[in-house]
Coordinates of C-alpha atoms in Angstrom, one line a residue:
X25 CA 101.9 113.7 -44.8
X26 CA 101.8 115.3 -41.1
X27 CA 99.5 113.3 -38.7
X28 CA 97.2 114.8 -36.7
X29 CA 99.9 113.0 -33.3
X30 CA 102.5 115.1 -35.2
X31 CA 100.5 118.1 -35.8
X32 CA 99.5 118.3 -32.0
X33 CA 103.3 117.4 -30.8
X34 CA 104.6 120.5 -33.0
X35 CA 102.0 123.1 -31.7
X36 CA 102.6 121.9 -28.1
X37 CA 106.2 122.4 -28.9
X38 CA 105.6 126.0 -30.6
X39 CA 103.6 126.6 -27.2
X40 CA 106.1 125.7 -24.6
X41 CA 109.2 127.2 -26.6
X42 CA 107.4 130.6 -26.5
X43 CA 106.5 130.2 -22.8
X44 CA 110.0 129.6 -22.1
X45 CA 111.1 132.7 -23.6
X46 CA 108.7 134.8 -22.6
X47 CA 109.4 133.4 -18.8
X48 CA 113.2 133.7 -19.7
X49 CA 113.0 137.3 -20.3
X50 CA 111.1 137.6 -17.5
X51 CA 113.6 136.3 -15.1
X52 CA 116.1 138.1 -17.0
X53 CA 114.2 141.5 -16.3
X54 CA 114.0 140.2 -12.7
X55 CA 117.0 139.0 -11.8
X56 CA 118.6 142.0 -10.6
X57 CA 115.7 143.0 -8.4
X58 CA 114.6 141.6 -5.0
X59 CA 114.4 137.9 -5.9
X60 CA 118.3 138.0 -7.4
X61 CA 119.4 140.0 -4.3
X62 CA 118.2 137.2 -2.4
X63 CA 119.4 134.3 -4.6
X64 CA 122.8 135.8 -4.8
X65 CA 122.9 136.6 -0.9
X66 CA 124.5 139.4 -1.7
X67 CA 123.7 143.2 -1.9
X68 CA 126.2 145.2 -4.3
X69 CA 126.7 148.7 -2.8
X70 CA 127.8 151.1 -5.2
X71 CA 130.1 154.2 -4.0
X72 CA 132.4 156.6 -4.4
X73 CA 134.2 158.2 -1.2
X74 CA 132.2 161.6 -0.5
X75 CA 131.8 163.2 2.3
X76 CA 130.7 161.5 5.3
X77 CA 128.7 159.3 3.4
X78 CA 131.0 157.2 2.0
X79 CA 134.5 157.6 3.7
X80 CA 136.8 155.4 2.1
X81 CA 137.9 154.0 4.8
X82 CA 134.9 151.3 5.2
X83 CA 132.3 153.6 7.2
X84 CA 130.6 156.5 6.6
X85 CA 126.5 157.3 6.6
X86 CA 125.0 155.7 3.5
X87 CA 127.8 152.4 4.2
X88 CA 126.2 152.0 7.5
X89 CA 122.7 152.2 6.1
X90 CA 123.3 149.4 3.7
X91 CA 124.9 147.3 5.4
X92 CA 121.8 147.9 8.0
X93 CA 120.0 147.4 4.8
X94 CA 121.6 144.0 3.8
X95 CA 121.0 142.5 7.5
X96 CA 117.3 143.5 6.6
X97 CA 117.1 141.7 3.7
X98 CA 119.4 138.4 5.3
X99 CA 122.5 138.5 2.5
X100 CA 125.8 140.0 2.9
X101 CA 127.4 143.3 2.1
X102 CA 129.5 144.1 -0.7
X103 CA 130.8 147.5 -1.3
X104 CA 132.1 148.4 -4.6
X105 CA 133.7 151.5 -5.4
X106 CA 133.4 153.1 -8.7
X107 CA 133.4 156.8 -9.9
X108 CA 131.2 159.4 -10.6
X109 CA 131.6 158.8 -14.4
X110 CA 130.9 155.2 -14.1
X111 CA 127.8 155.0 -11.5
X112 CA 124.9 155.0 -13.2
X113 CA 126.3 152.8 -15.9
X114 CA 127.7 150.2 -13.1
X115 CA 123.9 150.3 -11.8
X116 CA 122.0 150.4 -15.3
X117 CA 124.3 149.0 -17.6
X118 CA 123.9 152.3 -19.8
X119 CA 126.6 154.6 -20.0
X120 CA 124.4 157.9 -20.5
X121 CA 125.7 161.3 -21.5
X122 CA 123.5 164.5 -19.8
X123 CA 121.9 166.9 -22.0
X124 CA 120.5 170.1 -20.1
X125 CA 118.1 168.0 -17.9
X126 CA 117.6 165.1 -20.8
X127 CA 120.3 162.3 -21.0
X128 CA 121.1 160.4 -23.9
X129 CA 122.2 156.6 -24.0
X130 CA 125.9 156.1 -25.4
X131 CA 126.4 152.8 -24.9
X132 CA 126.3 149.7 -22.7
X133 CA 128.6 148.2 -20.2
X134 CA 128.2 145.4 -17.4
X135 CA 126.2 146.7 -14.2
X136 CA 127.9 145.9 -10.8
X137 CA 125.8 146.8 -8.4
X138 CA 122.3 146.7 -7.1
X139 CA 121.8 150.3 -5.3
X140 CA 123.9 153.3 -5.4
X141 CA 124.1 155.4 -2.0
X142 CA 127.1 158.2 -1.6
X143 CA 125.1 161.2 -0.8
X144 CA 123.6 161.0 -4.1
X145 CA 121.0 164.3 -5.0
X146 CA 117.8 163.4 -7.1
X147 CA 118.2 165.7 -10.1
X148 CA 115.3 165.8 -13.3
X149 CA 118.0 163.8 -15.4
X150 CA 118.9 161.4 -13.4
X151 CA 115.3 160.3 -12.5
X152 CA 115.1 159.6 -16.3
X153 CA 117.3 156.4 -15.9
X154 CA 117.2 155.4 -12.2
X155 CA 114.8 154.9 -9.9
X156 CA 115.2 157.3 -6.6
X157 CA 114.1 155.0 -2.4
X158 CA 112.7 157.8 -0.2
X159 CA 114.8 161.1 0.1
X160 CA 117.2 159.9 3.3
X161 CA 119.4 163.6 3.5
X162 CA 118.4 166.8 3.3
X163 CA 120.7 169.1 0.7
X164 CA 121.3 172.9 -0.9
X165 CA 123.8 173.9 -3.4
X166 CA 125.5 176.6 -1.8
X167 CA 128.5 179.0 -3.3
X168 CA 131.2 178.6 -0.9
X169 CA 134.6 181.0 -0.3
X170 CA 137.7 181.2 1.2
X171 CA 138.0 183.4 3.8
X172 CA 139.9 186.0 2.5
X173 CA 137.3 186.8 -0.6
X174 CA 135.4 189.9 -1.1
X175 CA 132.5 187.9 -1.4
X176 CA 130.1 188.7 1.2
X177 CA 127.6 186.0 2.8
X178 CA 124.3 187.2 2.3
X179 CA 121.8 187.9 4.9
X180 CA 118.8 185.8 4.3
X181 CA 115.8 187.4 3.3
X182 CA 113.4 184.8 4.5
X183 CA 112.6 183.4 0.6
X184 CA 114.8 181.3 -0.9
X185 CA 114.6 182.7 -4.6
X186 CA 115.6 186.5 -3.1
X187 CA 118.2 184.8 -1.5
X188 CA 119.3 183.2 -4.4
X189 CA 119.2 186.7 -6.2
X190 CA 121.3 188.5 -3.7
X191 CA 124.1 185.4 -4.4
X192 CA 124.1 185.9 -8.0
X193 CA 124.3 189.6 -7.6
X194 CA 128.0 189.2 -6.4
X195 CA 128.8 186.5 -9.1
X196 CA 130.3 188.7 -12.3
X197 CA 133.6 188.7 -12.9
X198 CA 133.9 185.8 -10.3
X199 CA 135.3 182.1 -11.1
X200 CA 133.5 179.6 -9.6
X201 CA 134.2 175.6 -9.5
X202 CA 132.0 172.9 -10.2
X203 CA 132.0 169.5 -11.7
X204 CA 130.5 167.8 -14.9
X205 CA 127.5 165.2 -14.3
X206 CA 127.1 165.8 -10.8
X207 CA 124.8 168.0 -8.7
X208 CA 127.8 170.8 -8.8
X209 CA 127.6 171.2 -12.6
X210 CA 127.9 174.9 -13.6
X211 CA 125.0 174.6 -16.2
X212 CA 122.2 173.7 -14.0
X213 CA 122.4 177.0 -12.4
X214 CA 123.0 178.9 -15.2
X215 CA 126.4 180.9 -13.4
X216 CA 127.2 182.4 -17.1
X217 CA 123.5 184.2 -17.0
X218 CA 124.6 185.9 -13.9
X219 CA 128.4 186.4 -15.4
X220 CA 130.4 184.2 -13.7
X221 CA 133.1 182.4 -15.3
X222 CA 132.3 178.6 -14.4
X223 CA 135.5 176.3 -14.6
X224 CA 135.2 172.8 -14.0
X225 CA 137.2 170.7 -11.6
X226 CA 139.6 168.0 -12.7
X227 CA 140.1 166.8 -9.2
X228 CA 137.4 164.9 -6.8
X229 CA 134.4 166.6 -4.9
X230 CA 136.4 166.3 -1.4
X231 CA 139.2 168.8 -3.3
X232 CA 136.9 171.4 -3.9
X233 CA 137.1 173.0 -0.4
X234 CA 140.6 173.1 0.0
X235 CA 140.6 174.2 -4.0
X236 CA 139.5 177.7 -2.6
X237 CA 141.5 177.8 0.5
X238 CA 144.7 177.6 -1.9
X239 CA 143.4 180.1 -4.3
X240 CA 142.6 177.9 -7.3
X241 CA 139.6 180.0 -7.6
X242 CA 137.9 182.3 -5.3
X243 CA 134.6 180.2 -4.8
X244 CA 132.9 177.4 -5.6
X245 CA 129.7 175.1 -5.4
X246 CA 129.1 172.9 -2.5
X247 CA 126.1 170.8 -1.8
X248 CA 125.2 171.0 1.9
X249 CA 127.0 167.9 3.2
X250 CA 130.4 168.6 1.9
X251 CA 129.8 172.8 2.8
X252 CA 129.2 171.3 6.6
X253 CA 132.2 169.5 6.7
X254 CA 134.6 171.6 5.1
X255 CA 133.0 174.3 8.2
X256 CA 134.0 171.6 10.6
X257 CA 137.5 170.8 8.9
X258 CA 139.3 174.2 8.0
X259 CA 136.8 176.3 10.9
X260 CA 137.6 180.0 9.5
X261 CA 138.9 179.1 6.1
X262 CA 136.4 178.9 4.5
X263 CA 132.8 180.9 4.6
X264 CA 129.5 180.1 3.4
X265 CA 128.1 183.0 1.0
X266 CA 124.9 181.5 0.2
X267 CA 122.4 179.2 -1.4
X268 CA 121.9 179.0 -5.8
X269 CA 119.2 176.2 -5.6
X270 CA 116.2 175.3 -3.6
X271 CA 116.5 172.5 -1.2
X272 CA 116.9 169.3 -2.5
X273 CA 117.0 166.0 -1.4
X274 CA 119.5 163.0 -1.6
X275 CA 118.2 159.3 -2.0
X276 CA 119.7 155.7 -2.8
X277 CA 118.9 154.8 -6.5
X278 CA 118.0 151.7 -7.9
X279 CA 117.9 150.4 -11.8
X280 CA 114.3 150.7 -13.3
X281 CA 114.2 147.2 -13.4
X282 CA 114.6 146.6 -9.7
X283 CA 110.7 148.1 -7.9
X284 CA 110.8 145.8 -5.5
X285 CA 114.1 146.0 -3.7
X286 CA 113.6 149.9 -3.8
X287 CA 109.8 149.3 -2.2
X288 CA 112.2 146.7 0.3
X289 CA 114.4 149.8 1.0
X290 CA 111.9 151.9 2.0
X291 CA 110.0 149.5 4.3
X292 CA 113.3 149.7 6.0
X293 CA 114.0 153.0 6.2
X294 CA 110.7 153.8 7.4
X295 CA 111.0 151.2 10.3
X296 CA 114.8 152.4 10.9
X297 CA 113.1 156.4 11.5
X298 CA 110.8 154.8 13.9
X299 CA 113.1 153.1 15.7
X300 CA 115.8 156.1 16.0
X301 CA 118.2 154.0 14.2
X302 CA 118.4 156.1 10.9
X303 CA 118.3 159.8 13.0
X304 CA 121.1 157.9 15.6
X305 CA 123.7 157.9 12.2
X306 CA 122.9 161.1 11.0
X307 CA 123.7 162.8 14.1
X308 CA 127.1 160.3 14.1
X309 CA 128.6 161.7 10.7
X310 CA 126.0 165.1 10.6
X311 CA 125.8 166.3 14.0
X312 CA 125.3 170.1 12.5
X313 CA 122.2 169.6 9.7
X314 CA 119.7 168.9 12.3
X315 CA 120.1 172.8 13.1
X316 CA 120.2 173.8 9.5
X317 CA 117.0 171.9 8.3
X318 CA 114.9 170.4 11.4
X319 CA 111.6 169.9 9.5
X320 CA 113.5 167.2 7.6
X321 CA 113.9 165.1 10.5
X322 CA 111.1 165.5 12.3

């Protein structure tokens, strides 16, 4: 026969048992946000070497802004390289496999990292499974060509979809390189519709200039940051033909689960704009954009 003592000791049991799991889940849910930043004292940078944002050789735009970033928030920095392929599983903990603009979730794996910043563009599919700070860079995909190609740069016509038209116009019969699950993938701006043969590139994105200087195709895409350094790096190698996407922008992503370190990210960045700080390391690894897309930074 249960007692009523007994009765009461089990329910209270019952009641803390599911309090604790509902709280455990909670911290579970939480721990990579904010709160575990700070208990860790650490803020896990994910990267891959591109461009002047991350150089591989410990500096480079979006390094400097997290390390900024992690002096902010009062823990150290940690940068921890990974690829393109691996990112937004490292960050997530899904490996996801794109779709058109859908993705589609292929498996798990262990996340490493609490933001990702390397020049990374906010795309429709991408926003499906991370959360994007505040656009920090201004970008383009543009079709770029070595010098010697009989492709022409346009002359702009003052709208950016005839502009796109007169680039496509010169695109039959021409190869172009991109690369798979990245801004530069040849599907999202449809190059067989305008009769290009699109190959994709086994190498890595900082290949893709020199790609075309050597011949390995006669053009290929290039988001705006890469396009200005390859300009800087082979001067008269290389030639901008023009744009095959609006402008877009390029952001630090964080995991769904982590609202208030992005919110913490973009307190910063705001106060670093104010200050000068953020416009002071664009012009140190981007001297050139600030002519190419002024209203950004203003």
């Amino acid at each position: 026969m249960i007692t009523g003592k007994c009765f009461a000791a089990k329910r209270m049991f019952t009641i803390l048992l599911v309090l604790v799991t509902i709280f455990g889940a909670s911290i579970a849910a939480y721990c990579g946000d904010l709160a575990g930043v700070k208990q860790a004292g650490v803020l896990r940078h994910l990267g891959v070497p591109y461009a002047n944002f991350v150089t591989g050789a410990g500096d480079g735009l979006d390094v400097e802004l997290m390390q900024l970033f992690s002096a902010y928030l009062d823990v150290k920095y940690e940068y921890v390289q990974t690829t393109w392929a691996d990112l937004i599983g490292d960050l997530t903990g899904k490996r996801v496999k794109t779709v058109g603009d859908d993705v589609e979730i292929i498996g798990r794996v262990p996340i490493k990292g609490d933001v990702i910043a390397n020049g990374f563009t906010l795309l429709p599919w991408r926003k499906k499974v991370v959360d994007y700070s505040d656009p920090t860079f201004p970008t383009q995909i543009w079709l770029v060509a070595g010098a010697d190609s009989a492709l022409t740069p346009i002359r702009s016509q003052g709208e950016i979809n005839k502009d796109i038209a007169l680039v496509r116009k010169q695109l039959k019969g021409r190869v172009v390189l991109g690369v798979p699950n990245t801004c530069l993938e040849p599907s999202l701006y449809k190059l067989g519709d305008a009769g290009a043969e699109a190959r994709l590139f086994a190498g890595n994105l900082n290949e893709l200039a020199p790609a075309v200087i050597t011949g390995e195709a006669e053009a290929t895409l290039l988001d705006v940051p890469d396009a200005l350094i390859a300009l800087e790096k082979w001067p008269g190698k290389v030639k901008v033909i023009g744009p095959l996407s609006p402008m877009q922008g390029m952001a630090p992503a964080f995991a769904k689960t982590s609202p208030h370190l992005r919110h913490a990210f973009n307190q910063f960045l705001g106060e670093s704009k104010k200050s000068g700080t953020y416009q002071a390391l664009v012009k140190k690894y981007y001297p050139a954009v600030f002519s190419y897309y002024p209203e950004f930074f203003q």
